[in-house]
Amino acid sequence: MPLLSANALGWLIESALSTQSLLLGRAVHAHIIRTIESPYPPFLSNHLINFYSKLDSPNSAQLLLSLTPPRFRSVVTWTALIAGSVQNGHFTSALLHFSDMRRQSVQPNDFTFPCLFKASAFLHYPLMGQQLHALALKGSFIKDVFVGCSAFDMYCKKGLREYAQKMFDEMPHRNIATWNACISNSVLDGRPYDASLKFVELLRLGEEPPNSITFCVFLNACSDGLYLKLGQQLHGYVIRFGFGSDVSVLNGMVDFYGKCHQVKYSELVFNEINVRNGVSWCTMLAVYEQNDIWDNAFMLFLKARKEGIKPTEFMLSSVLSACAGMAVLELGRSIHGLAVKACIEHNVFVGSALVDMYGKCGIIDNCESSFYEMPERNLITWNAVMGGYAHQGCADMALSLFEEMTSESHNVVPSYVTFVCVLTACSRAGAVKIGMDIFESMQKKYGIEPGPEHYACVVDILGRAGLVERAYDFIKKMPVPPTVSVWGALLGACRVHGKPELGKVAADNLFRLDPLDSGNHVILSNMFAAAGRWDEANLVRKEMKDVGITKGAGVSWISAKNSIHIFQAKDTTHERYPEIQAMLAKLRRDMKAEGYIADTNSALYDLEEEEKESEVWHHSEKIALAFGLIAIPPGVPIRITKNLRVCVDCHRAIKFISGITGREIIVRDNNRFHSFKDYQCSCRDYW
């Protein structure tokens, strides 16, 4: 290589930094060592220290600093080292470098302070931040718009609202970055209304025109606050001021409409994006997943793959969540394979989604293996595997995991959701004493105020154990008004244990809180029907009809040969309908020979006994099971998902069918998993 001037070498180092090429930078450094005597010119040392520090090679940067004579170490040198440390998350090192800099009597400048404020904010050192503020004030740097904005952002991130507001008010000039920081921190602090007020103030004062970042953070405020009309007004403003083709703003619009459950508008905005990036696809995918439109999520994912979009951790975690929602194990395993191929299966988001997917598909072994293979776990991961145990009724395993999570070796602080999972597991397993002890420990030991879901779990724990009156007494003593979930748990217990009078009390409260929910009316009607009180059962159904409440259709689906097959009660539309009917007839004969008698209490109307038997025999889960026996080869478990609870007769029938056919049958309804094998069910006949 010919001899190059020091300026040319400095330019090459900057090129290596801009292209993130550590190899090129080291080659230039080697050329400098061979051609230039030490000590190097100060500006060249600064280039090298900046290069190594920004590319996260702190040891090399520190070594170069030690080789640079103190008289050559300027504020540029130290700021390069501090900025690189902050950029790569080494916040403590950044503050230590600043301390060394001060000891060498080098004064910070307006580029040093923003880095220091950022480090202080991330380390949650309020006193350090205030000392830096005082130093900036003393040196008259605080009037600089970038320094002032950084100090303001630091106070916001530390939750020191009064200091932040004072800082904001005293700034002589506020650029758009300052306004963006103000709006963004209000959103992050859970104050979307304050964020919207700041945005309106920005427009009213006219100090700075909003940019794409402003629109994005304000859309986040509208999303969090579900301010649909305000977001729609902003949509018009965006188009009017020429940001209608900005992909980041449009991505924010897609997300906003999705979180406000306006999926059609999300689709319209998504289709208007001329050049979609990876975030566009991930956002639209998340919209479908969050709104339970799982079929569309799968189709969009396939479309993204066909257009050559590289799968990211956010994209795959959303698809895996959709797989969990529909309990489609085969597709979930395919996505798992794709994650392995892309080397992101151990990413904390993808790993947590895998744990959740396998747990909701009832595959506890895979759920556990995905959990224990993760190099890094967050609270969501722990909650996902605990939720998997809860759905399966594995209380011992859930409690063991809870103890492991809170032990000194892991020291993970349980959350609101954690206790919902643990209490649900206790409910499924009938562990009354353990469940009540855990409920009592929530506030006493962990300082978590019980919410409606926790109270509902306790009512369910007591109700499942047959302590229905005690559950009702517990509701009456609740410090907060009982919610739909609480009364729903009591109504479910009354249904199982045949307590129609108390069930009517629960149902009346449910009708008051949620008058349009058909499920509660149906449960009460069926409860009266099971007790032979047909007049009252018919009266409930008449009231439903008068008010205009229609019962949601029961739907069951099953995955076979890479396709999802959906069935309703008395379904005759499937292409293999004749084979399904033949299988149902054969099963009915074999079951009667084994002593099966239909439980006609699940029949909806006061019909003749033979008509009742025909009514319950053609429920959607039985039809799906008949198809599964035809389409899924022996030895492979049959997995069925239903959108409502499995009725008493279908539950009893599937137990018989599992024994007669020798097949393992797994049914996931809207309440829990049922694993049928050899005439038995994992739920022990309480669901």
XYZ file of C-alpha atoms in Angstrom:
687
model
C 0.000 0.000 0.000
C 1.491 3.409 -0.938
C 2.097 5.961 1.783
C -1.048 7.881 2.606
C -1.399 11.229 4.270
C -2.768 11.447 7.801
C -5.932 13.108 6.435
C -6.483 10.244 3.974
C -6.032 7.695 6.764
C -8.550 9.562 8.892
C -11.009 9.499 6.004
C -10.485 5.710 5.617
C -11.198 5.146 9.316
C -14.436 7.124 9.010
C -15.376 5.036 5.941
C -14.765 1.845 7.914
C -17.009 3.176 10.696
C -19.813 4.190 8.329
C -19.769 0.705 6.733
C -19.456 -1.006 10.146
C -16.340 -2.815 8.903
C -14.097 -3.725 11.814
C -11.766 -5.595 9.425
C -11.161 -2.522 7.227
C -10.604 -0.319 10.274
C -8.038 -2.717 11.713
C -6.224 -2.839 8.350
C -5.996 0.964 8.298
C -4.832 0.915 11.915
C -2.106 -1.581 10.992
C -0.979 0.693 8.147
C -0.816 3.620 10.599
C 1.363 1.592 12.989
C 3.779 0.736 10.144
C 3.992 4.191 8.607
C 3.504 6.729 11.390
C 5.586 6.994 14.509
C 3.931 7.092 17.899
C 2.450 9.243 19.281
C 0.015 9.719 16.435
C -1.396 13.102 15.504
C -4.242 13.898 17.955
C -6.956 13.943 15.287
C -5.858 10.475 14.072
C -5.952 9.070 17.626
C -9.437 10.548 18.012
C -10.566 8.847 14.794
C -9.275 5.475 15.992
C -10.752 5.784 19.496
C -14.092 6.833 17.998
C -13.963 3.904 15.547
C -13.264 1.199 18.150
C -15.627 2.665 20.697
C -18.571 2.934 18.259
C -18.008 -0.623 16.939
C -18.120 -1.994 20.486
C -14.427 -2.792 20.906
C -13.971 -1.022 24.248
C -10.673 -2.744 25.113
C -9.041 -1.529 21.890
C -10.410 1.983 22.444
C -9.129 2.005 26.039
C -5.687 0.772 24.947
C -5.432 3.545 22.360
C -6.422 6.087 24.999
C -3.657 4.849 27.299
C -1.135 5.186 24.429
C -2.252 8.764 23.757
C -0.229 11.299 25.823
C -2.441 13.229 28.294
C -1.613 16.523 26.553
C -3.204 15.155 23.351
C -6.422 14.013 25.047
C -9.006 16.648 24.268
C -12.742 16.851 24.886
C -13.180 15.294 21.426
C -11.173 12.240 22.543
C -13.159 11.696 25.710
C -16.519 12.432 24.079
C -15.793 9.835 21.372
C -15.103 7.247 24.098
C -18.185 8.232 26.116
C -20.498 8.339 23.060
C -19.367 4.901 21.889
C -19.932 3.418 25.349
C -23.456 4.864 25.521
C -24.261 3.769 21.967
C -23.386 0.152 22.861
C -25.147 0.107 26.213
C -22.057 0.410 28.444
C -23.579 3.170 30.548
C -21.510 2.648 33.696
C -18.300 2.735 31.640
C -19.445 5.997 30.054
C -19.807 7.655 33.456
C -16.455 6.260 34.615
C -14.800 7.706 31.499
C -16.401 11.051 32.312
C -15.006 10.858 35.829
C -11.490 10.187 34.437
C -11.954 13.063 32.019
C -12.811 15.452 34.853
C -9.774 14.285 36.856
C -7.605 15.280 33.910
C -9.215 18.755 33.970
C -10.839 18.368 30.541
C -14.113 20.309 30.358
C -17.175 18.701 28.692
C -18.900 20.363 25.748
C -22.359 20.399 24.221
C -21.721 16.987 22.577
C -20.633 15.345 25.844
C -23.687 16.215 27.945
C -26.395 14.516 25.807
C -24.459 11.224 26.076
C -24.062 11.605 29.839
C -27.736 12.414 30.384
C -28.695 9.326 28.382
C -26.375 7.094 30.450
C -27.754 8.538 33.682
C -31.335 7.944 32.520
C -30.732 4.289 31.674
C -28.926 3.621 34.968
C -31.707 5.315 36.985
C -29.278 7.537 38.899
C -31.407 10.604 39.773
C -28.675 12.268 41.827
C -26.079 11.798 39.079
C -28.482 13.325 36.553
C -29.086 16.347 38.757
C -25.321 16.809 39.251
C -24.826 16.720 35.477
C -27.646 19.238 35.092
C -25.905 21.549 37.575
C -22.613 21.185 35.704
C -24.298 21.990 32.370
C -26.006 24.983 33.978
C -22.700 26.201 35.404
C -21.031 25.979 31.988
C -24.020 27.657 30.244
C -24.514 24.541 28.102
C -28.066 23.942 29.310
C -29.329 26.671 26.974
C -28.179 24.587 24.015
C -31.279 22.987 22.524
C -29.730 19.489 22.306
C -28.361 19.564 25.862
C -31.656 20.891 27.209
C -33.627 18.256 25.313
C -31.382 15.492 26.705
C -31.790 16.761 30.280
C -35.568 16.942 29.803
C -35.653 13.397 28.400
C -33.588 12.142 31.345
C -36.006 13.579 33.900
C -38.967 12.095 32.006
C -37.428 8.623 31.924
C -36.722 8.781 35.653
C -40.342 9.720 36.366
C -39.380 13.120 37.812
C -42.296 14.958 36.206
C -41.932 18.229 38.107
C -38.268 18.591 37.151
C -39.090 17.615 33.558
C -41.897 20.159 33.283
C -39.725 22.899 34.785
C -36.934 22.021 32.364
C -39.388 22.104 29.450
C -40.859 25.461 30.480
C -37.438 27.116 30.967
C -35.983 26.082 27.611
C -35.427 29.230 25.513
C -35.947 27.312 22.289
C -37.649 23.941 21.849
C -36.933 22.100 18.642
C -39.115 19.323 17.266
C -36.916 16.689 18.971
C -37.849 18.222 22.336
C -41.563 18.129 21.529
C -41.233 14.550 20.297
C -39.472 13.574 23.532
C -42.234 15.262 25.550
C -45.058 13.474 23.702
C -43.221 10.145 23.605
C -42.403 10.138 27.328
C -46.012 10.938 28.181
C -47.049 7.866 26.194
C -44.378 5.677 27.830
C -45.483 6.944 31.230
C -49.045 5.772 30.549
C -50.477 9.281 30.045
C -51.878 9.278 26.491
C -54.245 12.155 27.269
C -51.339 14.401 28.337
C -49.500 13.385 25.160
C -52.460 14.461 23.022
C -52.616 17.819 24.831
C -48.908 18.418 24.136
C -49.434 17.643 20.450
C -52.287 20.153 20.278
C -50.095 22.714 22.089
C -47.314 22.135 19.521
C -49.713 22.887 16.663
C -51.185 25.907 18.460
C -47.827 27.539 19.272
C -46.380 26.829 15.833
C -42.795 26.790 17.174
C -41.787 23.840 15.011
C -43.645 21.942 12.288
C -44.312 18.306 13.253
C -42.307 15.614 11.467
C -42.887 11.909 10.856
C -41.630 10.997 14.340
C -44.148 13.408 15.880
C -46.997 11.745 14.013
C -45.805 8.267 14.998
C -45.576 9.033 18.725
C -48.933 10.817 18.670
C -50.483 7.790 16.964
C -49.084 5.699 19.821
C -50.943 7.993 22.221
C -54.171 7.549 20.239
C -53.628 3.766 20.201
C -53.037 3.528 23.950
C -55.993 5.768 24.769
C -58.225 4.272 22.043
C -58.863 7.802 20.768
C -60.392 6.746 17.459
C -61.840 10.111 16.409
C -58.661 11.969 17.337
C -56.563 9.514 15.333
C -58.871 9.857 12.354
C -58.481 13.636 12.514
C -54.710 13.163 12.538
C -55.044 10.883 9.488
C -56.607 13.776 7.597
C -53.902 16.146 8.856
C -51.168 13.736 7.705
C -52.600 13.595 4.183
C -53.109 17.358 4.077
C -49.509 18.173 5.011
C -47.843 15.739 2.639
C -46.954 12.820 4.906
C -49.458 10.472 3.267
C -46.702 8.507 1.549
C -44.307 8.314 4.517
C -44.000 4.591 5.267
C -43.245 5.038 8.985
C -46.353 7.196 9.472
C -48.507 4.775 7.486
C -47.169 1.874 9.569
C -48.236 3.829 12.650
C -51.691 4.303 11.106
C -52.035 0.560 10.500
C -51.130 -0.115 14.132
C -53.462 2.610 15.439
C -56.529 1.379 13.573
C -55.747 -2.215 14.560
C -55.587 -1.378 18.265
C -58.875 0.501 17.935
C -60.323 -2.696 16.356
C -60.899 -0.989 13.008
C -59.267 -3.745 10.971
C -60.826 -2.634 7.679
C -59.156 0.761 7.978
C -55.851 -0.939 8.801
C -56.181 -2.956 5.613
C -57.000 0.160 3.569
C -53.914 1.998 4.858
C -51.714 -1.084 4.403
C -52.845 -1.457 0.797
C -52.010 2.228 0.155
C -48.337 1.762 1.103
C -46.453 1.784 -2.197
C -43.145 0.415 -0.899
C -43.756 -1.716 2.180
C -40.878 -2.496 4.515
C -40.550 -5.319 7.020
C -42.252 -3.227 9.704
C -45.316 -2.789 7.447
C -45.802 -6.547 7.148
C -45.134 -7.162 10.852
C -47.601 -4.448 11.863
C -50.435 -5.742 9.673
C -49.729 -9.281 10.860
C -49.919 -8.110 14.487
C -53.250 -6.361 13.744
C -54.793 -9.625 12.541
C -53.358 -11.553 15.482
C -54.486 -9.028 18.112
C -58.012 -9.007 16.668
C -58.192 -12.831 16.523
C -58.435 -12.895 12.715
C -55.983 -15.759 12.552
C -56.801 -17.008 9.042
C -55.890 -13.621 7.587
C -52.685 -13.584 9.627
C -51.604 -16.883 8.068
C -52.486 -15.734 4.563
C -50.606 -12.448 5.001
C -47.559 -14.295 6.299
C -47.546 -16.556 3.231
C -47.921 -13.503 0.985
C -44.974 -11.803 2.724
C -42.836 -14.901 2.205
C -43.755 -15.027 -1.487
C -42.677 -11.394 -1.849
C -39.289 -12.251 -0.384
C -39.740 -10.600 3.012
C -37.182 -11.996 5.429
C -38.821 -13.450 8.558
C -37.966 -11.409 11.635
C -38.400 -12.227 15.300
C -41.436 -9.911 15.510
C -43.081 -11.437 12.452
C -42.586 -15.018 13.621
C -43.735 -14.267 17.174
C -46.998 -12.823 15.769
C -47.590 -15.851 13.528
C -46.846 -18.207 16.417
C -49.392 -16.323 18.545
C -51.971 -16.867 15.776
C -51.072 -20.585 15.755
C -51.612 -20.623 19.523
C -54.988 -18.915 19.118
C -56.237 -21.501 16.630
C -54.325 -24.393 18.239
C -52.909 -25.462 14.847
C -49.938 -27.512 15.967
C -48.665 -28.579 12.532
C -48.398 -25.003 11.262
C -46.821 -23.930 14.551
C -44.155 -26.587 14.157
C -43.481 -25.393 10.610
C -42.963 -21.850 11.900
C -40.677 -23.270 14.601
C -38.598 -24.871 11.835
C -38.450 -21.542 10.014
C -37.239 -19.843 13.206
C -34.480 -22.455 13.583
C -33.473 -21.946 9.957
C -33.301 -18.177 10.507
C -31.291 -18.720 13.750
C -33.772 -16.726 15.858
C -35.492 -19.525 17.805
C -33.630 -18.467 20.961
C -34.678 -14.832 20.656
C -36.665 -13.973 23.783
C -39.782 -12.926 21.792
C -39.772 -15.943 19.475
C -38.898 -18.301 22.333
C -41.740 -16.966 24.493
C -44.166 -17.300 21.556
C -43.016 -20.910 21.023
C -43.560 -21.723 24.700
C -47.027 -20.151 24.530
C -47.916 -21.918 21.269
C -46.940 -25.394 22.486
C -48.670 -24.759 25.814
C -51.933 -23.712 24.132
C -51.724 -26.672 21.766
C -51.428 -28.978 24.786
C -47.898 -30.230 24.009
C -46.337 -29.756 27.428
C -43.118 -31.653 26.565
C -42.326 -29.272 23.682
C -43.445 -26.329 25.792
C -40.946 -27.278 28.508
C -38.098 -28.020 26.097
C -38.577 -24.641 24.356
C -38.593 -22.974 27.765
C -35.442 -24.616 29.111
C -33.524 -24.170 25.839
C -33.930 -20.384 25.968
C -30.671 -18.672 26.985
C -32.627 -15.639 28.188
C -36.121 -15.644 29.697
C -38.360 -12.763 30.632
C -41.488 -12.674 32.787
C -43.682 -13.351 29.742
C -41.791 -16.614 29.151
C -42.360 -17.786 32.721
C -46.042 -16.839 32.544
C -46.451 -18.673 29.217
C -45.189 -22.009 30.511
C -47.158 -21.575 33.736
C -50.260 -20.860 31.657
C -49.599 -24.085 29.721
C -49.544 -26.032 32.983
C -52.724 -24.276 34.120
C -54.653 -25.199 30.951
C -53.638 -28.819 31.444
C -54.583 -28.791 35.136
C -50.989 -29.563 36.186
C -51.145 -27.698 39.478
C -48.098 -29.395 41.015
C -45.920 -28.455 38.045
C -47.244 -24.883 37.968
C -46.595 -24.439 41.684
C -43.135 -25.969 41.385
C -42.314 -23.563 38.556
C -43.688 -20.649 40.599
C -41.328 -21.557 43.454
C -38.410 -21.891 41.020
C -39.212 -18.529 39.440
C -39.293 -16.692 42.764
C -36.235 -18.488 44.215
C -32.923 -16.694 44.775
C -31.359 -18.398 41.732
C -33.805 -16.691 39.343
C -35.348 -13.965 41.523
C -38.088 -13.116 39.019
C -40.795 -10.940 40.570
C -44.256 -12.398 39.788
C -46.784 -10.152 38.091
C -50.547 -9.775 38.002
C -50.711 -12.336 35.159
C -48.475 -14.803 37.026
C -50.990 -15.110 39.848
C -53.858 -15.577 37.389
C -51.939 -18.552 35.912
C -51.092 -20.086 39.302
C -54.616 -19.671 40.689
C -56.081 -21.132 37.487
C -53.822 -24.185 37.903
C -55.006 -24.599 41.502
C -58.596 -24.329 40.291
C -58.127 -27.008 37.636
C -56.520 -29.382 40.148
C -58.978 -28.708 42.984
C -56.194 -27.444 45.269
C -58.382 -25.288 47.514
C -56.026 -24.665 50.459
C -52.966 -23.969 48.287
C -54.971 -21.649 46.056
C -56.351 -19.676 48.992
C -52.865 -19.379 50.541
C -51.443 -18.028 47.263
C -54.318 -15.564 46.952
C -53.627 -14.300 50.477
C -49.894 -13.939 49.701
C -50.485 -11.676 46.687
C -50.828 -8.476 48.652
C -49.065 -9.465 51.876
C -45.872 -10.832 50.303
C -45.715 -9.289 46.820
C -47.750 -6.096 47.164
C -50.014 -6.927 44.203
C -53.622 -5.802 44.579
C -55.989 -8.648 43.549
C -58.039 -7.850 40.457
C -61.260 -9.216 38.958
C -59.453 -12.185 37.366
C -57.984 -13.254 40.722
C -61.340 -13.032 42.499
C -62.910 -15.039 39.674
C -60.208 -17.703 40.096
C -60.947 -17.983 43.835
C -64.684 -18.343 43.144
C -63.817 -21.015 40.569
C -61.530 -22.822 43.045
C -64.290 -22.955 45.652
C -67.001 -23.763 43.110
C -65.101 -26.666 41.557
C -64.627 -28.156 45.025
C -68.401 -28.077 45.534
C -68.194 -25.184 48.014
C -70.739 -23.148 46.073
C -72.297 -21.386 49.079
C -68.838 -20.473 50.376
C -68.011 -19.061 46.937
C -71.145 -16.916 47.093
C -70.188 -15.684 50.579
C -66.726 -14.813 49.217
C -68.345 -12.720 46.462
C -70.490 -10.853 48.981
C -67.367 -9.933 50.996
C -65.344 -8.710 48.012
C -63.965 -5.164 48.516
C -64.739 -4.308 44.870
C -67.941 -4.818 42.855
C -68.039 -8.348 41.319
C -67.445 -8.422 37.575
C -68.800 -10.605 34.790
C -65.951 -13.113 35.240
C -66.724 -13.502 38.970
C -70.454 -14.110 38.503
C -69.665 -16.303 35.482
C -67.464 -18.556 37.641
C -70.277 -18.906 40.177
C -72.837 -19.659 37.456
C -70.554 -22.368 36.036
C -70.219 -23.971 39.489
C -74.000 -23.896 39.962
C -74.406 -25.609 36.578
C -72.070 -28.465 37.484
C -73.326 -28.992 41.037
C -77.031 -28.548 40.247
C -77.754 -25.341 42.170
C -80.399 -23.647 39.990
C -81.610 -21.170 42.656
C -78.152 -19.773 43.372
C -77.449 -20.041 39.650
C -80.363 -17.719 38.974
C -78.867 -15.148 41.390
C -75.577 -15.302 39.474
C -77.380 -15.171 36.121
C -79.470 -12.124 37.131
C -76.285 -10.246 38.004
C -74.725 -11.309 34.714
C -77.782 -10.128 32.764
C -77.467 -6.752 34.506
C -73.740 -6.419 33.744
C -73.741 -7.914 30.253
C -77.306 -8.186 28.984
C -76.381 -9.155 25.409
C -74.158 -12.167 26.198
C -76.016 -15.235 24.958
C -73.778 -17.702 26.822
C -75.094 -16.819 30.274
C -78.708 -17.126 29.132
C -77.993 -20.521 27.594
C -76.283 -21.838 30.747
C -79.240 -20.757 32.915
C -81.717 -22.243 30.461
C -79.803 -25.525 30.331
C -79.585 -25.576 34.127
C -83.355 -25.310 34.398
C -83.762 -27.911 31.642
C -81.437 -30.344 33.446
C -83.601 -29.951 36.571
C -86.722 -30.652 34.484
C -87.979 -27.088 34.935
C -88.878 -26.645 31.274
C -91.248 -23.704 31.786
C -88.451 -21.623 33.289
C -85.985 -22.836 30.668
C -88.330 -21.839 27.855
C -89.001 -18.486 29.565
C -85.275 -17.676 29.535
C -85.082 -18.513 25.819
C -88.202 -16.441 25.133
C -86.598 -13.476 26.889
C -83.518 -13.960 24.697
C -85.690 -13.880 21.594
C -87.655 -10.823 22.753
C -84.496 -8.841 23.468
C -82.909 -9.963 20.189
C -80.093 -12.058 21.683
C -78.966 -14.914 19.468
C -76.868 -17.827 20.661
C -73.409 -17.902 19.134
C -72.956 -20.870 16.842
C -70.814 -23.684 18.218
C -67.892 -24.316 15.878
C -65.217 -27.031 16.035
C -62.169 -27.268 13.819
C -59.485 -29.835 13.183
C -56.250 -29.722 11.208
C -55.521 -32.569 8.789
C -53.063 -32.779 5.887
C -52.119 -29.073 6.064
C -55.748 -27.923 5.949
C -58.125 -26.698 8.637
C -61.609 -28.248 8.512
C -64.408 -26.361 10.281
C -67.711 -27.923 11.401
C -70.963 -26.675 12.899
C -73.742 -28.662 14.539
C -75.696 -30.775 12.009
C -73.118 -29.825 9.358
C -73.785 -31.428 5.962
C -71.507 -29.266 3.791
C -68.202 -31.122 4.048
C -67.035 -32.919 0.910
C -66.631 -36.165 2.901
C -70.070 -35.890 4.502
C -71.219 -39.455 3.568
C -68.078 -40.959 5.162
C -68.531 -38.803 8.267
C -72.144 -39.966 8.657
C -71.110 -43.578 8.220
C -68.439 -43.182 10.900
C -70.918 -41.511 13.277
C -73.402 -44.358 12.786
C -70.689 -46.972 13.470
C -69.518 -45.144 16.590
C -73.075 -44.890 17.879
C -73.600 -48.665 17.503
C -70.279 -49.508 19.147
C -70.880 -47.088 22.007
C -74.338 -48.428 22.772
C -72.858 -51.919 22.851
C -70.393 -50.619 25.463
C -73.238 -49.202 27.591
C -73.282 -45.576 26.465
C -76.497 -43.677 27.195
C -76.860 -40.155 25.786
C -77.091 -37.306 28.291
C -80.023 -35.438 26.784
C -79.915 -32.634 29.341
C -77.801 -30.827 26.739
C -80.757 -30.759 24.323
C -81.966 -27.220 23.819
C -85.705 -27.824 23.799
C -88.357 -29.983 25.443
C -88.407 -32.694 22.773
C -89.140 -36.412 22.710
C -86.239 -38.486 24.055
C -85.324 -39.866 20.615
C -85.274 -36.353 19.152
C -83.088 -35.181 22.045
C -80.591 -37.975 21.359
C -80.439 -36.990 17.688
C -80.020 -33.339 18.695
C -76.973 -33.929 20.909
C -75.458 -36.587 18.608
C -74.853 -34.069 15.824
C -72.908 -31.497 17.832
C -69.918 -29.998 16.020
C -67.223 -31.705 18.119
C -68.629 -35.171 17.392
C -68.686 -34.420 13.654
C -65.105 -33.118 13.806
C -64.043 -36.238 15.700
C -65.678 -38.524 13.135
C -63.777 -36.705 10.384
C -60.552 -37.012 12.392
C -60.983 -40.774 12.697
C -61.327 -40.941 8.903
C -58.581 -38.490 7.895
C -55.875 -38.866 10.571
C -53.890 -42.127 10.540
C -53.857 -44.436 13.589
C -51.244 -43.637 16.210
C -51.475 -39.884 15.627
C -53.402 -37.935 18.310
C -56.611 -36.277 17.108
C -56.685 -32.582 18.088
C -59.976 -30.673 18.053
C -60.618 -27.058 19.038
C -64.045 -25.664 19.915
C -65.066 -22.036 20.380
C -67.534 -22.894 23.194
C -67.451 -25.280 26.113
C -67.778 -28.980 25.347
C -71.237 -30.130 26.429
C -71.762 -32.913 28.989
C -72.874 -35.487 26.419
C -70.023 -34.795 23.987
C -67.547 -35.057 26.853
C -69.008 -38.410 27.893
C -69.212 -39.655 24.301
C -65.586 -38.781 23.502
C -64.457 -40.726 26.578
C -66.242 -43.791 25.174
C -64.835 -43.214 21.678
C -61.254 -42.913 23.011
C -61.603 -46.354 24.598
C -63.392 -48.014 21.697
C -60.981 -46.753 19.005
C -57.824 -46.817 21.139
C -57.046 -43.259 20.017
C -55.734 -40.314 21.998
C -58.135 -37.399 21.540
C -57.276 -33.873 22.682
C -60.052 -31.286 22.760
C -59.417 -27.637 23.561
C -62.587 -25.717 24.330
C -62.893 -22.099 25.444
C -62.129 -23.078 29.016
C -59.396 -25.738 29.110
C -57.800 -28.814 27.546
C -59.381 -32.264 27.710
C -57.045 -35.169 27.014
C -59.079 -38.339 26.409
C -57.499 -41.786 26.506
C -58.784 -45.248 27.449
C -62.240 -44.035 28.566
C -60.733 -41.307 30.799
C -60.330 -37.519 30.601
C -57.602 -35.412 32.153
C -60.153 -32.971 33.586
C -61.597 -35.653 35.884
C -65.084 -34.798 34.600
C -65.068 -31.204 35.874
C -64.874 -28.550 33.224
